[in-house]
mmCIF file of C-alpha atoms in Angstrom:
data_model
loop_
_atom_site.group_PDB
_atom_site.id
_atom_site.type_symbol
_atom_site.label_atom_id
_atom_site.label_comp_id
_atom_site.label_asym_id
_atom_site.label_seq_id
_atom_site.Cartn_x
_atom_site.Cartn_y
_atom_site.Cartn_z
ATOM 1 C CA MET A 188 -23.016 -4.707 128.339
ATOM 2 C CA LYS A 189 -20.624 -1.973 129.393
ATOM 3 C CA PRO A 190 -16.926 -2.231 130.235
ATOM 4 C CA SER A 191 -15.784 -2.226 133.837
ATOM 5 C CA PRO A 192 -14.289 1.082 135.085
ATOM 6 C CA PHE A 193 -10.831 1.994 133.794
ATOM 7 C CA THR A 194 -8.517 4.992 133.560
ATOM 8 C CA TYR A 195 -8.014 6.348 130.033
ATOM 9 C CA HIS A 196 -4.612 7.626 128.863
ATOM 10 C CA ALA A 197 -3.855 9.474 125.605
ATOM 11 C CA PRO A 198 -0.075 9.926 125.219
ATOM 12 C CA THR A 199 1.146 11.991 122.270
ATOM 13 C CA THR A 200 4.703 10.646 121.973
ATOM 14 C CA THR A 201 6.344 7.243 122.156
ATOM 15 C CA ALA A 202 8.321 8.472 125.158
ATOM 16 C CA GLU A 203 5.078 9.169 127.041
ATOM 17 C CA LEU A 204 3.685 5.835 125.905
ATOM 18 C CA THR A 205 6.662 3.784 127.074
ATOM 19 C CA GLU A 206 6.734 5.689 130.370
ATOM 20 C CA LEU A 207 3.111 4.745 131.013
ATOM 21 C CA LEU A 208 3.760 1.125 130.075
ATOM 22 C CA GLY A 209 6.753 1.033 132.383
ATOM 23 C CA THR A 210 4.939 2.401 135.436
ATOM 24 C CA LEU A 211 1.305 1.260 135.223
ATOM 25 C CA ASP A 212 -0.072 -2.183 136.038
ATOM 26 C CA ASP A 213 -3.041 -3.947 134.455
ATOM 27 C CA VAL A 214 -2.762 -2.089 131.139
ATOM 28 C CA ARG A 215 -4.306 -2.677 127.728
ATOM 29 C CA ILE A 216 -3.397 -0.771 124.553
ATOM 30 C CA ILE A 217 -6.141 0.218 122.125
ATOM 31 C CA ALA A 218 -5.593 1.067 118.462
ATOM 32 C CA GLY A 219 -8.601 0.301 116.262
ATOM 33 C CA GLY A 220 -10.501 -1.402 119.076
ATOM 34 C CA GLN A 221 -12.301 -3.842 116.763
ATOM 35 C CA SER A 222 -11.399 -6.822 118.944
ATOM 36 C CA LEU A 223 -10.602 -5.237 122.295
ATOM 37 C CA MET A 224 -13.776 -3.172 122.763
ATOM 38 C CA PRO A 225 -16.201 -6.105 122.327
ATOM 39 C CA MET A 226 -14.105 -8.117 124.782
ATOM 40 C CA MET A 227 -14.223 -5.233 127.262
ATOM 41 C CA ASN A 228 -17.970 -4.743 126.787
ATOM 42 C CA PHE A 229 -18.578 -8.403 127.569
ATOM 43 C CA ARG A 230 -16.081 -8.107 130.447
ATOM 44 C CA PHE A 231 -13.897 -10.878 129.127
ATOM 45 C CA VAL A 232 -11.128 -8.299 129.622
ATOM 46 C CA GLN A 233 -11.214 -5.797 132.493
ATOM 47 C CA PRO A 234 -8.105 -3.580 132.402
ATOM 48 C CA GLY A 235 -7.456 -0.975 135.031
ATOM 49 C CA HIS A 236 -5.819 1.328 132.465
ATOM 50 C CA LEU A 237 -6.465 1.832 128.745
ATOM 51 C CA ILE A 238 -3.758 3.516 126.641
ATOM 52 C CA ASP A 239 -4.811 4.966 123.288
ATOM 53 C CA LEU A 240 -2.313 4.710 120.421
ATOM 54 C CA ASN A 241 -4.336 6.981 118.162
ATOM 55 C CA THR A 242 -2.888 10.099 119.780
ATOM 56 C CA VAL A 243 0.723 8.972 119.283
ATOM 57 C CA GLY A 244 2.274 10.283 116.085
ATOM 58 C CA GLY A 245 4.540 8.439 113.680
ATOM 59 C CA LEU A 246 3.053 4.967 114.023
ATOM 60 C CA ALA A 247 1.072 4.828 110.756
ATOM 61 C CA TYR A 248 3.090 4.514 107.539
ATOM 62 C CA VAL A 249 4.205 2.252 104.689
ATOM 63 C CA ASP A 250 7.921 2.345 103.860
ATOM 64 C CA VAL A 251 9.098 0.375 100.805
ATOM 65 C CA GLN A 252 12.688 -0.854 100.978
ATOM 66 C CA ARG A 253 14.641 -3.120 98.625
ATOM 67 C CA ASP A 254 14.140 -6.345 100.604
ATOM 68 C CA PHE A 255 11.102 -5.570 102.741
ATOM 69 C CA ILE A 256 8.176 -3.279 103.372
ATOM 70 C CA GLU A 257 7.964 -1.760 106.830
ATOM 71 C CA ILE A 258 4.487 -0.937 108.103
ATOM 72 C CA GLY A 259 3.763 1.137 111.192
ATOM 73 C CA ALA A 260 1.677 -0.738 113.736
ATOM 74 C CA SER A 261 -1.114 1.870 113.739
ATOM 75 C CA THR A 262 -1.607 1.724 109.966
ATOM 76 C CA ARG A 263 -5.284 1.142 109.193
ATOM 77 C CA GLN A 264 -6.241 -1.993 107.311
ATOM 78 C CA ARG A 265 -8.272 0.047 104.832
ATOM 79 C CA PHE A 266 -5.200 2.169 104.086
ATOM 80 C CA LEU A 267 -3.190 -0.960 103.325
ATOM 81 C CA GLN A 268 -5.980 -2.306 101.135
ATOM 82 C CA ARG A 269 -5.923 0.896 99.058
ATOM 83 C CA SER A 270 -2.153 1.445 99.080
ATOM 84 C CA GLN A 271 -0.552 1.507 95.629
ATOM 85 C CA ASP A 272 2.753 0.357 97.136
ATOM 86 C CA ILE A 273 1.124 -2.702 98.684
ATOM 87 C CA ALA A 274 -0.777 -3.442 95.458
ATOM 88 C CA LYS A 275 2.431 -3.265 93.433
ATOM 89 C CA HIS A 276 4.839 -5.133 95.690
ATOM 90 C CA MET A 277 2.588 -7.364 97.842
ATOM 91 C CA PRO A 278 -0.698 -7.874 95.987
ATOM 92 C CA ILE A 279 -1.628 -10.882 98.124
ATOM 93 C CA VAL A 280 -1.944 -8.595 101.167
ATOM 94 C CA GLY A 281 -4.710 -6.614 99.494
ATOM 95 C CA GLU A 282 -6.375 -9.845 98.403
ATOM 96 C CA ALA A 283 -6.314 -11.185 101.960
ATOM 97 C CA LEU A 284 -7.597 -7.892 103.406
ATOM 98 C CA SER A 285 -10.739 -8.129 101.294
ATOM 99 C CA HIS A 286 -11.762 -10.995 103.610
ATOM 100 C CA VAL A 287 -11.175 -9.035 106.837
ATOM 101 C CA GLY A 288 -14.457 -8.028 108.449
ATOM 102 C CA HIS A 289 -16.193 -5.281 106.481
ATOM 103 C CA ARG A 290 -15.242 -1.879 105.130
ATOM 104 C CA GLN A 291 -16.276 -0.177 108.363
ATOM 105 C CA THR A 292 -14.133 -2.444 110.540
ATOM 106 C CA ARG A 293 -11.162 -2.201 108.161
ATOM 107 C CA ALA A 294 -11.409 1.582 108.366
ATOM 108 C CA ARG A 295 -10.634 1.398 112.094
ATOM 109 C CA GLY A 296 -8.712 -1.851 112.518
ATOM 110 C CA THR A 297 -4.905 -1.691 112.387
ATOM 111 C CA ILE A 298 -2.268 -4.182 111.351
ATOM 112 C CA GLY A 299 -0.635 -3.983 114.786
ATOM 113 C CA GLY A 300 -3.906 -4.572 116.583
ATOM 114 C CA SER A 301 -4.637 -7.668 114.535
ATOM 115 C CA LEU A 302 -1.169 -9.116 115.085
ATOM 116 C CA CYS A 303 -1.177 -8.431 118.828
ATOM 117 C CA HIS A 304 -4.664 -9.887 119.259
ATOM 118 C CA PHE A 305 -3.228 -12.976 117.524
ATOM 119 C CA ASP A 306 -6.351 -14.823 116.578
ATOM 120 C CA PRO A 307 -5.005 -17.833 114.615
ATOM 121 C CA SER A 308 -7.727 -17.333 112.001
ATOM 122 C CA ALA A 309 -6.897 -13.682 111.281
ATOM 123 C CA GLU A 310 -5.835 -12.911 107.727
ATOM 124 C CA LEU A 311 -3.073 -10.464 108.686
ATOM 125 C CA VAL A 312 -1.581 -13.037 111.045
ATOM 126 C CA ASN A 313 -1.434 -15.375 108.037
ATOM 127 C CA MET A 314 0.250 -12.652 105.961
ATOM 128 C CA ALA A 315 2.885 -12.116 108.641
ATOM 129 C CA ALA A 316 3.703 -15.832 108.665
ATOM 130 C CA LEU A 317 3.822 -15.970 104.865
ATOM 131 C CA HIS A 318 6.180 -12.990 104.532
ATOM 132 C CA ASP A 319 8.616 -14.008 107.314
ATOM 133 C CA ALA A 320 7.653 -10.956 109.340
ATOM 134 C CA VAL A 321 10.065 -9.254 111.690
ATOM 135 C CA LEU A 322 8.377 -7.229 114.422
ATOM 136 C CA THR A 323 9.849 -4.325 116.362
ATOM 137 C CA LEU A 324 8.778 -4.009 120.003
ATOM 138 C CA THR A 325 9.551 -0.839 121.954
ATOM 139 C CA SER A 326 9.898 -0.144 125.691
ATOM 140 C CA VAL A 327 11.722 2.371 127.880
ATOM 141 C CA ASP A 328 14.806 0.199 127.349
ATOM 142 C CA GLY A 329 14.696 0.688 123.561
ATOM 143 C CA ASP A 330 13.721 -1.474 120.605
ATOM 144 C CA ARG A 331 13.991 -5.202 120.108
ATOM 145 C CA SER A 332 13.223 -7.053 116.892
ATOM 146 C CA ILE A 333 11.879 -10.596 116.843
ATOM 147 C CA SER A 334 10.814 -13.001 114.129
ATOM 148 C CA PHE A 335 7.193 -13.911 113.670
ATOM 149 C CA GLY A 336 7.961 -17.414 114.943
ATOM 150 C CA GLU A 337 9.115 -15.912 118.241
ATOM 151 C CA PHE A 338 6.222 -13.469 118.386
ATOM 152 C CA GLY A 339 3.271 -15.863 118.442
ATOM 153 C CA LEU A 340 3.136 -18.216 121.420
ATOM 154 C CA GLY A 341 -0.376 -19.665 121.132
ATOM 155 C CA PHE A 342 -4.058 -18.823 120.913
ATOM 156 C CA LEU A 343 -4.467 -15.059 121.568
ATOM 157 C CA THR A 344 -0.997 -15.083 123.139
ATOM 158 C CA THR A 345 2.162 -13.250 122.040
ATOM 159 C CA SER A 346 5.606 -12.589 123.470
ATOM 160 C CA VAL A 347 4.951 -8.859 123.897
ATOM 161 C CA GLN A 348 5.971 -7.928 127.435
ATOM 162 C CA PRO A 349 3.763 -5.753 129.691
ATOM 163 C CA ASN A 350 6.119 -2.777 129.285
ATOM 164 C CA GLU A 351 6.324 -3.055 125.479
ATOM 165 C CA PHE A 352 4.233 -2.071 122.483
ATOM 166 C CA LEU A 353 4.435 -3.149 118.846
ATOM 167 C CA ARG A 354 5.959 -0.291 116.855
ATOM 168 C CA SER A 355 6.255 -1.778 113.352
ATOM 169 C CA VAL A 356 6.316 -4.921 111.251
ATOM 170 C CA ARG A 357 8.577 -5.734 108.313
ATOM 171 C CA LEU A 358 7.287 -8.054 105.596
ATOM 172 C CA ALA A 359 9.840 -9.629 103.252
ATOM 173 C CA ARG A 360 9.418 -8.615 99.611
ATOM 174 C CA TRP A 361 9.245 -11.098 96.759
ATOM 175 C CA PRO A 362 10.388 -10.455 93.157
ATOM 176 C CA GLU A 363 8.122 -8.353 91.000
ATOM 177 C CA GLY A 364 5.530 -10.441 89.149
ATOM 178 C CA HIS A 365 5.639 -13.431 91.506
ATOM 179 C CA GLY A 366 2.676 -15.777 91.636
ATOM 180 C CA TYR A 367 0.347 -15.516 94.611
ATOM 181 C CA GLY A 368 -2.905 -17.011 95.839
ATOM 182 C CA PHE A 369 -5.038 -16.552 98.941
ATOM 183 C CA GLU A 370 -8.057 -18.721 99.738
ATOM 184 C CA GLU A 371 -10.165 -19.115 102.839
ATOM 185 C CA PHE A 372 -13.388 -20.692 104.031
ATOM 186 C CA ALA A 373 -15.668 -18.946 106.529
ATOM 187 C CA MET A 374 -19.312 -19.395 107.478
ATOM 188 C CA ARG A 375 -20.042 -15.879 106.192
ATOM 189 C CA HIS A 376 -17.965 -13.353 104.301
ATOM 190 C CA GLY A 377 -16.179 -11.198 106.853
ATOM 191 C CA ASP A 378 -16.153 -13.860 109.571
ATOM 192 C CA PHE A 379 -12.877 -15.242 110.855
ATOM 193 C CA ALA A 380 -11.741 -18.051 108.601
ATOM 194 C CA ILE A 381 -12.203 -21.653 109.659
ATOM 195 C CA CYS A 382 -9.215 -22.266 107.411
ATOM 196 C CA ALA A 383 -7.123 -19.911 105.273
ATOM 197 C CA VAL A 384 -4.154 -20.673 103.032
ATOM 198 C CA SER A 385 -1.771 -18.300 101.281
ATOM 199 C CA CYS A 386 0.857 -19.144 98.692
ATOM 200 C CA LEU A 387 3.728 -17.257 97.041
ATOM 201 C CA MET A 388 5.693 -18.724 94.149
ATOM 202 C CA THR A 389 8.338 -17.938 91.571
ATOM 203 C CA LEU A 390 9.180 -20.176 88.599
ATOM 204 C CA ASP A 391 12.455 -20.592 86.746
ATOM 205 C CA ASP A 392 12.871 -20.401 82.972
ATOM 206 C CA ARG A 393 11.797 -24.035 82.612
ATOM 207 C CA GLY A 394 8.576 -23.372 84.499
ATOM 208 C CA ALA A 395 9.734 -25.316 87.581
ATOM 209 C CA ILE A 396 9.307 -23.999 91.109
ATOM 210 C CA ASP A 397 12.212 -21.755 92.038
ATOM 211 C CA ARG A 398 10.853 -20.482 95.365
ATOM 212 C CA LEU A 399 7.718 -21.318 97.332
ATOM 213 C CA ALA A 400 6.034 -20.177 100.551
ATOM 214 C CA VAL A 401 2.772 -21.570 101.952
ATOM 215 C CA ALA A 402 1.057 -20.519 105.189
ATOM 216 C CA VAL A 403 -1.957 -22.323 106.686
ATOM 217 C CA SER A 404 -3.998 -20.639 109.419
ATOM 218 C CA GLY A 405 -7.154 -21.371 111.378
ATOM 219 C CA VAL A 406 -6.270 -25.046 111.682
ATOM 220 C CA SER A 407 -4.039 -24.902 114.760
ATOM 221 C CA GLU A 408 -3.370 -22.352 117.504
ATOM 222 C CA THR A 409 -0.756 -20.547 115.404
ATOM 223 C CA PRO A 410 -0.276 -20.251 111.630
ATOM 224 C CA VAL A 411 1.853 -23.002 110.105
ATOM 225 C CA ARG A 412 4.394 -22.582 107.325
ATOM 226 C CA LEU A 413 4.879 -25.718 105.249
ATOM 227 C CA THR A 414 8.647 -25.163 105.244
ATOM 228 C CA GLU A 415 9.659 -28.778 104.658
ATOM 229 C CA MET A 416 7.483 -29.050 101.562
ATOM 230 C CA GLU A 417 8.592 -25.609 100.366
ATOM 231 C CA GLY A 418 12.161 -26.883 100.208
ATOM 232 C CA ARG A 419 11.293 -30.333 98.875
ATOM 233 C CA LEU A 420 9.258 -28.966 95.965
ATOM 234 C CA ARG A 421 11.917 -26.578 94.735
ATOM 235 C CA GLY A 422 12.928 -27.585 91.216
ATOM 236 C CA THR A 423 9.770 -29.629 90.593
ATOM 237 C CA MET A 424 7.050 -28.787 88.119
ATOM 238 C CA PRO A 425 3.914 -27.248 89.687
ATOM 239 C CA ASP A 426 1.531 -29.886 88.406
ATOM 240 C CA ALA A 427 -1.399 -31.842 89.854
ATOM 241 C CA GLY A 428 0.922 -34.255 91.655
ATOM 242 C CA THR A 429 2.782 -31.415 93.338
ATOM 243 C CA ALA A 430 -0.512 -29.858 94.414
ATOM 244 C CA THR A 431 -1.606 -33.201 95.881
ATOM 245 C CA ASP A 432 1.622 -33.562 97.889
ATOM 246 C CA LEU A 433 1.329 -30.024 99.230
ATOM 247 C CA ALA A 434 -2.335 -30.519 100.122
ATOM 248 C CA ALA A 435 -1.484 -33.730 101.983
ATOM 249 C CA ALA A 436 1.121 -31.858 104.044
ATOM 250 C CA ALA A 437 -1.482 -29.247 104.980
ATOM 251 C CA GLY A 438 -3.876 -32.006 105.982
ATOM 252 C CA ASP A 439 -1.237 -33.503 108.263
ATOM 253 C CA ILE A 440 -1.141 -30.392 110.485
ATOM 254 C CA GLU A 441 -2.447 -31.252 113.939
ATOM 255 C CA ALA A 442 -5.863 -29.603 113.802
ATOM 256 C CA MET A 443 -7.814 -28.227 116.736
ATOM 257 C CA SER A 444 -11.512 -28.784 117.493
ATOM 258 C CA ASP A 445 -14.062 -26.479 119.075
ATOM 259 C CA ALA A 446 -17.787 -26.472 119.813
ATOM 260 C CA TYR A 447 -18.597 -25.880 116.144
ATOM 261 C CA ILE A 448 -15.829 -27.342 113.968
ATOM 262 C CA THR A 449 -14.171 -30.747 114.300
ATOM 263 C CA SER A 450 -10.477 -31.340 113.740
ATOM 264 C CA ASP A 451 -11.275 -33.709 110.848
ATOM 265 C CA TYR A 452 -13.238 -31.002 109.057
ATOM 266 C CA ARG A 453 -10.438 -28.469 109.541
ATOM 267 C CA SER A 454 -7.956 -30.968 108.107
ATOM 268 C CA HIS A 455 -10.224 -31.566 105.127
ATOM 269 C CA LEU A 456 -10.518 -27.827 104.505
ATOM 270 C CA ALA A 457 -6.746 -27.433 104.772
ATOM 271 C CA ARG A 458 -6.229 -29.959 101.991
ATOM 272 C CA VAL A 459 -8.871 -28.481 99.693
ATOM 273 C CA ILE A 460 -7.955 -24.835 100.214
ATOM 274 C CA THR A 461 -4.203 -25.450 99.937
ATOM 275 C CA ARG A 462 -4.748 -26.976 96.507
ATOM 276 C CA ARG A 463 -6.813 -23.948 95.449
ATOM 277 C CA ALA A 464 -4.264 -21.387 96.691
ATOM 278 C CA PHE A 465 -1.381 -23.305 95.068
ATOM 279 C CA THR A 466 -3.247 -23.551 91.763
ATOM 280 C CA LYS A 467 -4.012 -19.822 91.743
ATOM 281 C CA ALA A 468 -0.388 -18.935 92.539
ATOM 282 C CA THR A 469 0.828 -21.281 89.789
ATOM 283 C CA GLU A 470 -1.427 -19.689 87.200
ATOM 284 C CA ARG A 471 -0.221 -16.211 88.084
ATOM 285 C CA ALA A 472 3.446 -17.229 88.175
ATOM 286 C CA ASP A 473 3.052 -19.052 84.849
ATOM 287 C CA GLN A 474 1.690 -15.895 83.244
ATOM 288 C CA ARG A 475 4.869 -14.072 84.262
ATOM 289 C CA VAL A 476 7.110 -16.794 82.795
ATOM 290 C CA ARG A 477 5.160 -16.830 79.532
ATOM 291 C CA ALA A 478 5.333 -13.048 79.290
#
């Protein structure tokens, strides 16, 4: 299959880019193209105009700040996977990226492209939910920042307006040496996850949970943070009973069905994988406390 005819645009500045977005209709933006090009080739998507971000400078970077790490939307996934800053401050991101496609696709795919495509099974979408991401959208009118909860509206649907593009994403930093765990289940390595769960944790001097974050994706149309359980479990010991309670909360998420996977199976996976991610995060956090 070949894509339907379109007009290609290659702006070199954000001013040119926002001008195009503000004046053209029926536009799609391409960065890595790992999701968009197959959809265009199968004619699921037939834009009249295609705007290339690869010619726009200043959109690929990693900036470490005290409370967050800001990542330019055009930053390649492979770059993030190999970044020493990411490995030091957000090791779970590198762990999750090892499940994204294959080396060749990670070499082209970008963090912004993955977030804007907003497949609920995508690992970087899970990471954004886990780290309370704040996203900066840019148009001719300037920048606006929105939380990740405002960004994702549903399956393959975001709140990005036709005249906007995603400029950057900020991921909240956790204390050095925090516990972390990422687990997913897919039919084959590199496939989108049927279910993925990530967990961040810090423990106090007694070994009790001081802070906890858990994100479950692939089960419903958007990633789900288990915020109620995160608060309820603070101050408790991270034992088998705690893991069971957290797994039950993951299993209670209203799961979707499709032609291949039933909602019951997704719920089962959510329970099993949540326990695994929590256990891994506990072990790593416990090592820090013991040290």
